[in-house]
C-alpha positions as a printed Julia matrix, in Angstrom:
92×3 Matrix{Float64}:
  30.87  -61.67  -22.72
  28.23  -62.14  -20.0
  24.72  -61.12  -21.04
  24.36  -58.87  -17.98
  27.41  -56.81  -18.94
  27.46  -54.48  -21.91
  28.91  -51.14  -22.87
  26.54  -48.37  -21.78
  26.51  -44.63  -22.3
  28.45  -42.51  -19.77
  26.98  -42.14  -16.28
  27.45  -39.02  -14.12
  29.83  -37.35  -16.52
  32.33  -40.19  -16.82
  34.67  -39.84  -19.77
  33.91  -43.12  -21.46
  31.07  -45.61  -21.49
  31.83  -47.88  -18.54
  31.02  -51.52  -18.22
  27.99  -51.6   -15.96
  25.57  -54.32  -15.04
  21.86  -53.98  -15.56
  21.4   -54.03  -11.78
  23.7   -51.01  -11.37
  21.75  -49.0   -13.92
  18.34  -49.83  -12.46
  19.07  -49.06   -8.81
  16.67  -46.68   -7.16
  17.07  -44.11   -4.44
  16.65  -45.38   -0.87
  13.28  -44.94    0.82
  14.78  -42.79    3.57
  17.83  -40.58    3.58
  20.77  -42.1     5.42
  20.81  -39.26    7.98
  17.22  -39.98    9.04
  18.03  -43.67    9.32
  21.05  -42.97   11.54
  18.92  -40.71   13.78
  16.27  -43.42   14.09
  18.92  -46.02   14.95
  20.44  -43.77   17.64
  17.05  -43.36   19.3
  16.65  -47.13   19.62
  20.26  -47.75   20.62
  20.08  -45.23   23.49
  16.94  -46.73   25.06
  17.75  -48.98   28.01
  14.78  -51.33   27.75
  14.39  -54.89   26.6
  14.59  -55.36   22.85
  10.94  -56.33   22.51
   9.73  -53.15   24.3
  11.62  -50.48   22.35
   9.02  -49.61   19.71
   6.02  -47.34   20.05
   3.35  -50.05   20.1
   5.48  -52.9    21.42
   4.02  -52.62   24.9
   0.55  -53.33   23.49
   1.6   -56.42   21.55
   4.1   -57.83   24.07
   2.28  -57.07   27.32
  -1.34  -56.03   26.73
  -2.5   -58.82   24.44
  -1.05  -61.69   26.56
  -2.58  -60.19   29.71
  -5.97  -59.88   27.98
  -5.8   -63.49   26.78
  -4.84  -64.75   30.23
  -7.61  -62.73   31.91
 -10.29  -63.94   29.49
  -9.2   -67.58   29.84
  -9.23  -67.33   33.66
 -12.71  -65.8    33.51
 -14.02  -68.59   31.28
 -12.45  -71.29   33.48
 -13.94  -69.68   36.59
 -17.38  -69.43   34.99
 -17.21  -73.09   33.95
 -16.27  -74.2    37.47
 -19.11  -72.1    38.93
 -21.63  -73.53   36.46
 -20.5   -77.11   37.16
 -20.67  -76.66   40.93
 -24.19  -75.19   40.78
 -25.52  -77.53   38.12
 -26.21  -74.77   35.6
 -26.45  -75.81   31.96
 -26.78  -79.55   32.59
 -28.51  -81.74   30.03
 -31.28  -83.91   31.41
């Protein structure tokens, strides 16, 4: 007989000790009730936006951060061009 299978005491009022695996006995309750999960899924399935913009903070991570990085890089490039054209920061 497999070491994971053994005769265990009755579960949930069953008449006889059933053959159950250790994994079946040690399962835990889900983190969220199924009804709440279905409600949450319906909210996201009914939104007609792109997949990467459906969450609450997705606009910050998918739009805001790339725009901030692009703006800062353009500023630094512009400042470098200005400094080179005016001879600022040259080593003698």
